[in-house]
CSV table of C-alpha atoms and ligand atoms in Angstrom, one decimal:
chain,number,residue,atom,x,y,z
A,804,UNK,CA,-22.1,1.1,0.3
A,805,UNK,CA,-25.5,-0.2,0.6
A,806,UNK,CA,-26.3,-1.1,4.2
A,807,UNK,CA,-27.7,-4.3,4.9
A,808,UNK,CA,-30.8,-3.8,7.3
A,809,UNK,CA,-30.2,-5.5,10.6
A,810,UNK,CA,-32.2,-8.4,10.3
A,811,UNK,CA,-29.9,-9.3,7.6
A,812,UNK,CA,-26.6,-8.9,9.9
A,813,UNK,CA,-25.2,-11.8,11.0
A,814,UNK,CA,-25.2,-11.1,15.1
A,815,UNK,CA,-22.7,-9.2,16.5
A,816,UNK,CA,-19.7,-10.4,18.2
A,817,UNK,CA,-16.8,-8.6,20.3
A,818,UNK,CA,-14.3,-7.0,18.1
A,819,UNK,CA,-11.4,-5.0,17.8
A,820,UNK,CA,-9.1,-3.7,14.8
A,821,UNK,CA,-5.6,-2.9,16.0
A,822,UNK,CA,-4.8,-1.6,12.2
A,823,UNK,CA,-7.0,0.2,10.3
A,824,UNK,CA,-6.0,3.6,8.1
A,825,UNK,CA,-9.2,5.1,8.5
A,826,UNK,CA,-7.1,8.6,7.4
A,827,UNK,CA,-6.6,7.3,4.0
A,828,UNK,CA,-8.6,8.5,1.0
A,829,UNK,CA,-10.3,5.9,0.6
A,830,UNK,CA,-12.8,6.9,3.6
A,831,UNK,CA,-12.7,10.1,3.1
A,832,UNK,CA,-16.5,10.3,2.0
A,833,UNK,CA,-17.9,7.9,4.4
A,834,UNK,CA,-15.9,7.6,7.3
A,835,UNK,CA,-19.3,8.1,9.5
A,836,UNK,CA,-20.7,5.1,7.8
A,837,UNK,CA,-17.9,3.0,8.3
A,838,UNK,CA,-17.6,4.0,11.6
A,839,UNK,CA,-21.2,2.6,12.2
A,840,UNK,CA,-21.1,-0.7,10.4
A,841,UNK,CA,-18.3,-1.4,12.2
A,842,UNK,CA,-20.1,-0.9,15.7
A,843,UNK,CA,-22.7,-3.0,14.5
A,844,UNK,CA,-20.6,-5.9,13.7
A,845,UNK,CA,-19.5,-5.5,17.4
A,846,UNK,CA,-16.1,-3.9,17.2
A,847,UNK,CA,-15.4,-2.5,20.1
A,848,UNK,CA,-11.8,-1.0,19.8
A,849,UNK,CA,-10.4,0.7,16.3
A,850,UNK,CA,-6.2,1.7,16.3
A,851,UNK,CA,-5.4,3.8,13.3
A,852,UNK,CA,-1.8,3.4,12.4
A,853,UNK,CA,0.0,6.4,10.4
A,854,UNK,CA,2.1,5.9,7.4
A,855,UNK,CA,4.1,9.5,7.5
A,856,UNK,CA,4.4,12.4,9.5
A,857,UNK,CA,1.1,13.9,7.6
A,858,UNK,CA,-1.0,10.5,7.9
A,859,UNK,CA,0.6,10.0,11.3
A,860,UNK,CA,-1.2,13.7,12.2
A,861,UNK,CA,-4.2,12.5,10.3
A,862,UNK,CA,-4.3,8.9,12.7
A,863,UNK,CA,-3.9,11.3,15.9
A,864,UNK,CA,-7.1,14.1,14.9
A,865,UNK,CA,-9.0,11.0,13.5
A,866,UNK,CA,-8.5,9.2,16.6
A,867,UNK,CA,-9.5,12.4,18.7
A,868,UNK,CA,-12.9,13.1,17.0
A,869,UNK,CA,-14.2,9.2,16.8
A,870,UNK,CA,-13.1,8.0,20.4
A,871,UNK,CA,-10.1,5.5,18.6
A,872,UNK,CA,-6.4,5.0,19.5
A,873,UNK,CA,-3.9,6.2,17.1
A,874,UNK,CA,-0.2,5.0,16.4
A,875,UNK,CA,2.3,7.5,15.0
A,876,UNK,CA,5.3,6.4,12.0
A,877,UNK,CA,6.9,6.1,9.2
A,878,UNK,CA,6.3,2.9,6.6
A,879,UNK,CA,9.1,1.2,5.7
A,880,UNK,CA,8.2,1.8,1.6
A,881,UNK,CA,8.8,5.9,3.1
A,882,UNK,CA,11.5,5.4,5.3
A,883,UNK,CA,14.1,7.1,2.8
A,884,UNK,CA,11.8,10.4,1.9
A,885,UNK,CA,11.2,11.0,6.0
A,886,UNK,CA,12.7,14.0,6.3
A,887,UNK,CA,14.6,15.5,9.8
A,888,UNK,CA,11.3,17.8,9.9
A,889,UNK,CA,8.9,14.9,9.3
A,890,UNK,CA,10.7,12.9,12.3
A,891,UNK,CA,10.5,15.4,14.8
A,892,UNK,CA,6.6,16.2,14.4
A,893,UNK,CA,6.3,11.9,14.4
A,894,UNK,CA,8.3,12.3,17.7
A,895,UNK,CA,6.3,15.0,19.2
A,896,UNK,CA,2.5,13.7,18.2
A,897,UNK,CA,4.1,10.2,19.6
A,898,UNK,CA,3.4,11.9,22.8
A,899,UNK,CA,-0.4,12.9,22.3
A,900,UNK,CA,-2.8,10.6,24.7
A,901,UNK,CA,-4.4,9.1,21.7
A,902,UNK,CA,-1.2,7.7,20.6
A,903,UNK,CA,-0.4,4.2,22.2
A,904,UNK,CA,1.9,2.8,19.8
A,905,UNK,CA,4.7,3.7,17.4
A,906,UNK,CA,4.1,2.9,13.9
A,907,UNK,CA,3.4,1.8,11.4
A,908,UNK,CA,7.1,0.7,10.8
A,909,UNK,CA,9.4,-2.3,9.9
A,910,UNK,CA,11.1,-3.6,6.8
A,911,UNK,CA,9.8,-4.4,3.3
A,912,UNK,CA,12.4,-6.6,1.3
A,913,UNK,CA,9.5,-7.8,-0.6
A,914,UNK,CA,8.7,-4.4,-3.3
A,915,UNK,CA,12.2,-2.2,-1.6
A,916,UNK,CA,10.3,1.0,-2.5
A,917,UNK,CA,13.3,2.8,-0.1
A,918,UNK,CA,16.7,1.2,0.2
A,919,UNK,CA,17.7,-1.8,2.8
A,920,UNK,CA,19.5,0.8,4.7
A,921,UNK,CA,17.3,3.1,4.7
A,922,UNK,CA,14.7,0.8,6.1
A,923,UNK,CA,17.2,-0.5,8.8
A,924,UNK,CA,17.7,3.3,10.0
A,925,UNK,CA,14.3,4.4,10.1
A,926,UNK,CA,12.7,1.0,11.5
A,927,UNK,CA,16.2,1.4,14.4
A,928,UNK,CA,14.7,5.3,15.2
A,929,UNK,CA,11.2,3.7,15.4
A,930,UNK,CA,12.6,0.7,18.2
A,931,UNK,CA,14.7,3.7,20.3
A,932,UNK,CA,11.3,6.2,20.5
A,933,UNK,CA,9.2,3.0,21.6
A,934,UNK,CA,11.2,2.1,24.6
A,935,UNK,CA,11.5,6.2,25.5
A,936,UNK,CA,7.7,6.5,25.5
A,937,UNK,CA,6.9,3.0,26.7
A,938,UNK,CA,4.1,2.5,24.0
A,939,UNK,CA,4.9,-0.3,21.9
A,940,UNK,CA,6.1,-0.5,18.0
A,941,UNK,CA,3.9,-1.5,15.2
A,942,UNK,CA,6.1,-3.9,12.7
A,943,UNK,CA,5.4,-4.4,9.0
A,944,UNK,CA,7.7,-7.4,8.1
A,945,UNK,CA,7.6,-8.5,4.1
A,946,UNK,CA,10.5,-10.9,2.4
A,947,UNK,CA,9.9,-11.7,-1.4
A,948,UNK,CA,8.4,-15.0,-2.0
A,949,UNK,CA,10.0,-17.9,-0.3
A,950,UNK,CA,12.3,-16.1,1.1
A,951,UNK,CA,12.5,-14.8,5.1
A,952,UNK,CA,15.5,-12.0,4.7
A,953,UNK,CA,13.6,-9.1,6.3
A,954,UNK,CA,12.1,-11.5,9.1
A,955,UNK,CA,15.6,-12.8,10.4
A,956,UNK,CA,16.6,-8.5,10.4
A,957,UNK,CA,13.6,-7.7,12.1
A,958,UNK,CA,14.8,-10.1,14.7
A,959,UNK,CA,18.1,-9.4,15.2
A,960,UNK,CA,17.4,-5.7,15.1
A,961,UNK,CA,14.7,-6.3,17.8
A,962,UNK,CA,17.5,-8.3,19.7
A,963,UNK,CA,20.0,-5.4,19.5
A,964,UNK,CA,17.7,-2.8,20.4
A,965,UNK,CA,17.5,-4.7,23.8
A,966,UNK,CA,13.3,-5.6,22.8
A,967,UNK,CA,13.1,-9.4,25.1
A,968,UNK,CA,15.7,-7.8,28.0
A,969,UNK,CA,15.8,-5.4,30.7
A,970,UNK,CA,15.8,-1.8,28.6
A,971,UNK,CA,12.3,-3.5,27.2
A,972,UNK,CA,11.2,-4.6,30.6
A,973,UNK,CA,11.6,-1.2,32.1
A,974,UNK,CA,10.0,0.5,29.6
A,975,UNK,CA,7.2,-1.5,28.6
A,976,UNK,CA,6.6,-3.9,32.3
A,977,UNK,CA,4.4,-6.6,31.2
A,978,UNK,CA,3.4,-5.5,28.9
A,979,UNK,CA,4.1,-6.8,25.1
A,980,UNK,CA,7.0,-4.6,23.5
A,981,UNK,CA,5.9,-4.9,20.0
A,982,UNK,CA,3.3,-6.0,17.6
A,983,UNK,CA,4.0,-8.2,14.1
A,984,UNK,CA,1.0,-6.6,12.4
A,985,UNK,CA,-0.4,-8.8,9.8
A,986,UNK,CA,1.3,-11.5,10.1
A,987,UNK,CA,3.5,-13.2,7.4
A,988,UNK,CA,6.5,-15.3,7.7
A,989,UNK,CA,7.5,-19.0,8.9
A,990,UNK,CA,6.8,-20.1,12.6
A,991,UNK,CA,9.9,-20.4,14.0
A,992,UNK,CA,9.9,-16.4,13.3
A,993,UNK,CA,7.0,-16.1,15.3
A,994,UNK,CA,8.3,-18.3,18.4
A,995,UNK,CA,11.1,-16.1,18.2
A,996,UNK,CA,8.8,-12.8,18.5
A,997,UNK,CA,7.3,-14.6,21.0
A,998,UNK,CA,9.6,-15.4,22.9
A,999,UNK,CA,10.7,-11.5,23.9
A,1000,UNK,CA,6.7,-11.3,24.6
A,1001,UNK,CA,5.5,-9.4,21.2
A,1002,UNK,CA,2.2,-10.0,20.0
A,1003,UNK,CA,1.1,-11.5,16.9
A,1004,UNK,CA,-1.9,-9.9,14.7
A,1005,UNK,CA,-3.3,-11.6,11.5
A,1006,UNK,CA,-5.1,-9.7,9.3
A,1007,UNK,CA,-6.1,-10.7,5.7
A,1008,UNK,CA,-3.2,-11.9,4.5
A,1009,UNK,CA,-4.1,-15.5,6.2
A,1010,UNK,CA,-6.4,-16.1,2.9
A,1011,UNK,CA,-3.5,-16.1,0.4
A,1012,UNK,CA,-1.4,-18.4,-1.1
A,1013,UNK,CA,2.2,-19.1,0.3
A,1014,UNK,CA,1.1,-17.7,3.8
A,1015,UNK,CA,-0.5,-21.7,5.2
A,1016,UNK,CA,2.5,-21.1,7.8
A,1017,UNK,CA,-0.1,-18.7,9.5
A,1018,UNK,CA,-2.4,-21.3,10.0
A,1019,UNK,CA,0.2,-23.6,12.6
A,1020,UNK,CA,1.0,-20.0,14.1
A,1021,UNK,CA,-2.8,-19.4,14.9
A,1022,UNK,CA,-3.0,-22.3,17.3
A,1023,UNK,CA,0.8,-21.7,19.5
A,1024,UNK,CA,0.1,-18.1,20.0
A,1025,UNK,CA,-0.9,-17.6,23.3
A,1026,UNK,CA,-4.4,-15.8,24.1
A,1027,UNK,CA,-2.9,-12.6,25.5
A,1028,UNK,CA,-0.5,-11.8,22.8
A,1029,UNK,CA,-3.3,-12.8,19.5
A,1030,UNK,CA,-4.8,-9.7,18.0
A,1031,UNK,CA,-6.6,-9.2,14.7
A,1032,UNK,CA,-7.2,-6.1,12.1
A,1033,UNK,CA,-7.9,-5.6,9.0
A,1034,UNK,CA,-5.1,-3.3,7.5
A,1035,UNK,CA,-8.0,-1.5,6.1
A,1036,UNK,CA,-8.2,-0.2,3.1
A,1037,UNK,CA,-6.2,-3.3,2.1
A,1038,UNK,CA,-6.1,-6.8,2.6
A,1039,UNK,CA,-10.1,-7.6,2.2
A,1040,UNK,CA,-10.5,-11.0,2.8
A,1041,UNK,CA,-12.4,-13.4,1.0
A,1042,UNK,CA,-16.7,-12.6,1.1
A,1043,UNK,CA,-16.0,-8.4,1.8
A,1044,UNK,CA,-18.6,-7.1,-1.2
A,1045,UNK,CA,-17.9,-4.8,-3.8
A,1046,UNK,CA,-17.7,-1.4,-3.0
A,1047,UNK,CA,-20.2,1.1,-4.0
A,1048,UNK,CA,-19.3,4.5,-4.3
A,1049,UNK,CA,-21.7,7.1,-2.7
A,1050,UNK,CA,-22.8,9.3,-5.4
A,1051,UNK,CA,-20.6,12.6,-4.9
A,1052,UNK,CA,-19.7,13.5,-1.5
A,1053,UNK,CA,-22.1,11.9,1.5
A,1054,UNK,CA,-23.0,14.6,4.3
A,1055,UNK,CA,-21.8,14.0,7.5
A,1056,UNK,CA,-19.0,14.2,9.8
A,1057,UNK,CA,-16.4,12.7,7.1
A,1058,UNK,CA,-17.0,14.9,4.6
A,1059,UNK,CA,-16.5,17.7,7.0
A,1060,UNK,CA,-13.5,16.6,8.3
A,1061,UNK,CA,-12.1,15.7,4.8
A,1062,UNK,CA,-12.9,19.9,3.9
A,1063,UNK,CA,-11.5,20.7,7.2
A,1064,UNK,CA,-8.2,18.7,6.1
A,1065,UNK,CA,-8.1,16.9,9.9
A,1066,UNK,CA,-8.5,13.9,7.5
A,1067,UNK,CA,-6.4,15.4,4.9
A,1068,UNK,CA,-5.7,14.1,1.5
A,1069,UNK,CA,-3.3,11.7,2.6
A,1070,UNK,CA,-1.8,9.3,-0.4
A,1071,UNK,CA,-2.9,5.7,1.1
A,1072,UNK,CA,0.4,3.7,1.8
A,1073,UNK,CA,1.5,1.9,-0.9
A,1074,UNK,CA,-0.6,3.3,-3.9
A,1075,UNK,CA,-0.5,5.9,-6.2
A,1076,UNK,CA,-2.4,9.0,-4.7
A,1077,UNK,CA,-5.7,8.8,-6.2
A,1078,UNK,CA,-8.4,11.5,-6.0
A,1079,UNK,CA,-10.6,10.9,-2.6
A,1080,UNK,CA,-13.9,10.5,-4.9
A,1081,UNK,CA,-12.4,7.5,-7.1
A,1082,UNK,CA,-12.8,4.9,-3.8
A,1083,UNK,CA,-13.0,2.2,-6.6
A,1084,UNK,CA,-10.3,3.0,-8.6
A,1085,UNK,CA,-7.6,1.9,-6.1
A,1086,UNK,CA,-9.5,-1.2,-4.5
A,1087,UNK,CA,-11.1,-2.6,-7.8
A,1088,UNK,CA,-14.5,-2.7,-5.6
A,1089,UNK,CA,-12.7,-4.5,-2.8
A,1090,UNK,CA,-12.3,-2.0,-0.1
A,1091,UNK,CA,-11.2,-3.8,3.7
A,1092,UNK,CA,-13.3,-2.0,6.6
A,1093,UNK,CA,-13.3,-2.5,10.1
A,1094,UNK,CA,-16.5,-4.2,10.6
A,1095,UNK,CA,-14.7,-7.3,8.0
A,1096,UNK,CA,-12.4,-8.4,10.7
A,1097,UNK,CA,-15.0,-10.4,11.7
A,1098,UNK,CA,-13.9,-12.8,8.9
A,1099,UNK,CA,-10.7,-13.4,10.3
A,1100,UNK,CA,-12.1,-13.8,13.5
A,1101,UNK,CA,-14.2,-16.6,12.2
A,1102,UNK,CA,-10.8,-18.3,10.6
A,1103,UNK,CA,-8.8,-17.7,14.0
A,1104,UNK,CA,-10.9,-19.3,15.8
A,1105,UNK,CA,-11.4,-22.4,13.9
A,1106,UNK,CA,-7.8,-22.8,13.4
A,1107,UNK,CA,-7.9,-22.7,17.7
A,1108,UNK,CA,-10.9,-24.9,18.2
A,1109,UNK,CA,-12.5,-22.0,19.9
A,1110,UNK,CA,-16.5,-20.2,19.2
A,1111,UNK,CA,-16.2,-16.8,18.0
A,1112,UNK,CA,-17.3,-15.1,21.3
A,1113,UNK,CA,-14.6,-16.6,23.2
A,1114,UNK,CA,-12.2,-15.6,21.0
A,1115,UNK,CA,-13.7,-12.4,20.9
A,1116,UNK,CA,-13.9,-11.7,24.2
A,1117,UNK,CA,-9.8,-12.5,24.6
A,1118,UNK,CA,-8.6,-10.6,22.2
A,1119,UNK,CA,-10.9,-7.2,23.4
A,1120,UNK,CA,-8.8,-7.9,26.7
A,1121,UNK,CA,-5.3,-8.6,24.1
A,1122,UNK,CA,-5.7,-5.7,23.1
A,1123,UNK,CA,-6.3,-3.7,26.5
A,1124,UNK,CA,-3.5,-5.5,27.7
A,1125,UNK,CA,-1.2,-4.3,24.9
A,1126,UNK,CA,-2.1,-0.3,24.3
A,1127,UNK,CA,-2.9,1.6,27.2
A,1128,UNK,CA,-6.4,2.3,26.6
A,1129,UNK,CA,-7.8,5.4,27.0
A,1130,UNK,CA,-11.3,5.2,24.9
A,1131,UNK,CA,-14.0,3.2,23.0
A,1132,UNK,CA,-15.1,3.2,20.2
B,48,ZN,ZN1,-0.8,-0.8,7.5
């Protein structure tokens, strides 16, 4: 992508992205670059969630090299090809210092790519590892249009696993249990997360159609359980550019890692694999980075009367609060 020069750049404000797959293809030929627009926009703390065991090692080396935090699962559109193998290298890179959450997991009744019960089992193994390493679990959450099916499961499942009670309390102290990463679903399913002290992200699902709920759940959420991310590569929210593929592979540190395999040629979540070159192919010149959560930053804080530095500066401090920090970005 061309890079605006820095008179151009709207100033910086402060930032963080607790959801970006960095590891998928789609960076793998200017990872360096994104790295460095994102800085620029002011983000100041970058969590790369893994999909599988491979993009889960992926998140951890990535997370290493570039001073980010890494989180460690199995998607709920995988959770019926994860494989006894696959789960015990998820449970032993769960225990790398880079790693300060467990995910990404959940339930998707929305596209079912594995079976209900297959979901239920693998998001259940996901809740029991969080509360033995005391880092907190990452929750996709997706019903079919106008409907809230896999919400009310992720609840009760939450419930049962003891996530709002003492087994949560001495494993995770104050701090929040879980996160409901890019928020979709009606409010009284957030007051209900809330409730057991999980945090809320929004990402760029806030733009579309049949998700104004997200708007009324913006303003009750209170400031030390609001994050934002981007769900990069997806998600872009309205005003991200078309992508411009660098012609053939850039130099630098991404394209080395990408030939070293620490970034591997990891299938992004919920798409087809796609060769690393063809960035376009996948995101139809629409391709979420880090350095766009600033857009959503912009909408959260109108929806809570607040300027984009405050809100900034609170959820830089969310987000300490909620993953034990080890590094910046
Ligand atoms: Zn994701």
């Amino acid at each position: 992508m061309s890079r605006p020069s820095p008179a151009l750049r709207p100033a910086p404000i402060r930032l963080i992205d607790s959801h970006a797959h960095l590891q998928a293809g789609a960076f793998a030929w200017d990872l360096a670059g994104v790295i460095a627009d994102a800085r620029e926009a002011g983000v100041e703390r970058i969590l790369v969630p893994g999909w599988d065991a491979g993009s889960s090692a992926a998140a951890v080396s990535l997370a290493g090299e570039w001073e980010m935090d890494a989180a460690v699962g199995a998607h709920p559109h995988d959770a019926a090809l994860v494989t006894d193998a696959d789960w015990a290298a998820i449970v032993e890179l769960a225990r790398a210092s880079v790693v300060v959450a467990i995910g990404e997991t959940g339930l998707d009744y929305d596209r079912l790519h594995s079976p209900r019960k297959a979901q239920l089992a693998n998001l259940r193994r996901h809740l029991r590892l969080a509360l033995d390493t005391g880092k907190p679990a990452i929750l996709h959450c997706r019903s079919a249009a106008g409907k809230r099916d896999a919400q009310d499961a992720l609840i009760a499942e939450l419930r049962s696993a003891g996530f709002g009670g003492a087994a949560a309390r001495d494993a995770f102290g104050d701090r929040p249990p879980a996160v409901l990463h890019s928020f979709s679903g009606p409010v009284d399913y957030a007051t209900a997360a809330l409730e057991m002290g999980i945090s809320i992200a929004f990402g760029g699902l806030v733009f579309r159609q049949s998700e104004e709920a997200s708007a009324e759940v913006a303003r009750l959420v209170p400031a030390e359980l609001l994050l934002i991310e981007t769900d990069s590569p997806y998600l872009a929210p309205p005003g991200v550019p078309r992508h411009k593929p660098a012609r053939g592979a850039r130099a630098g540190a991404a394209g080395t890692l990408a030939a070293s395999g620490a970034v591997g040629a990891s299938a992004a979540p919920t798409e087809a694999a796609t060769p690393a070159t063809d960035i376009t192919a996948r995101f139809r010149g629409r391709r979420n980075s880090p350095e766009w959560v600033r857009i959503t930053a912009e909408w959260l804080a109108k929806q809570r009367g607040e300027s984009p530095d405050t809100i900034g500066a609170g959820l830089v401090a969310a987000y300490d609060a909620t993953f034990r920090r080890r590094s910046t970005v």
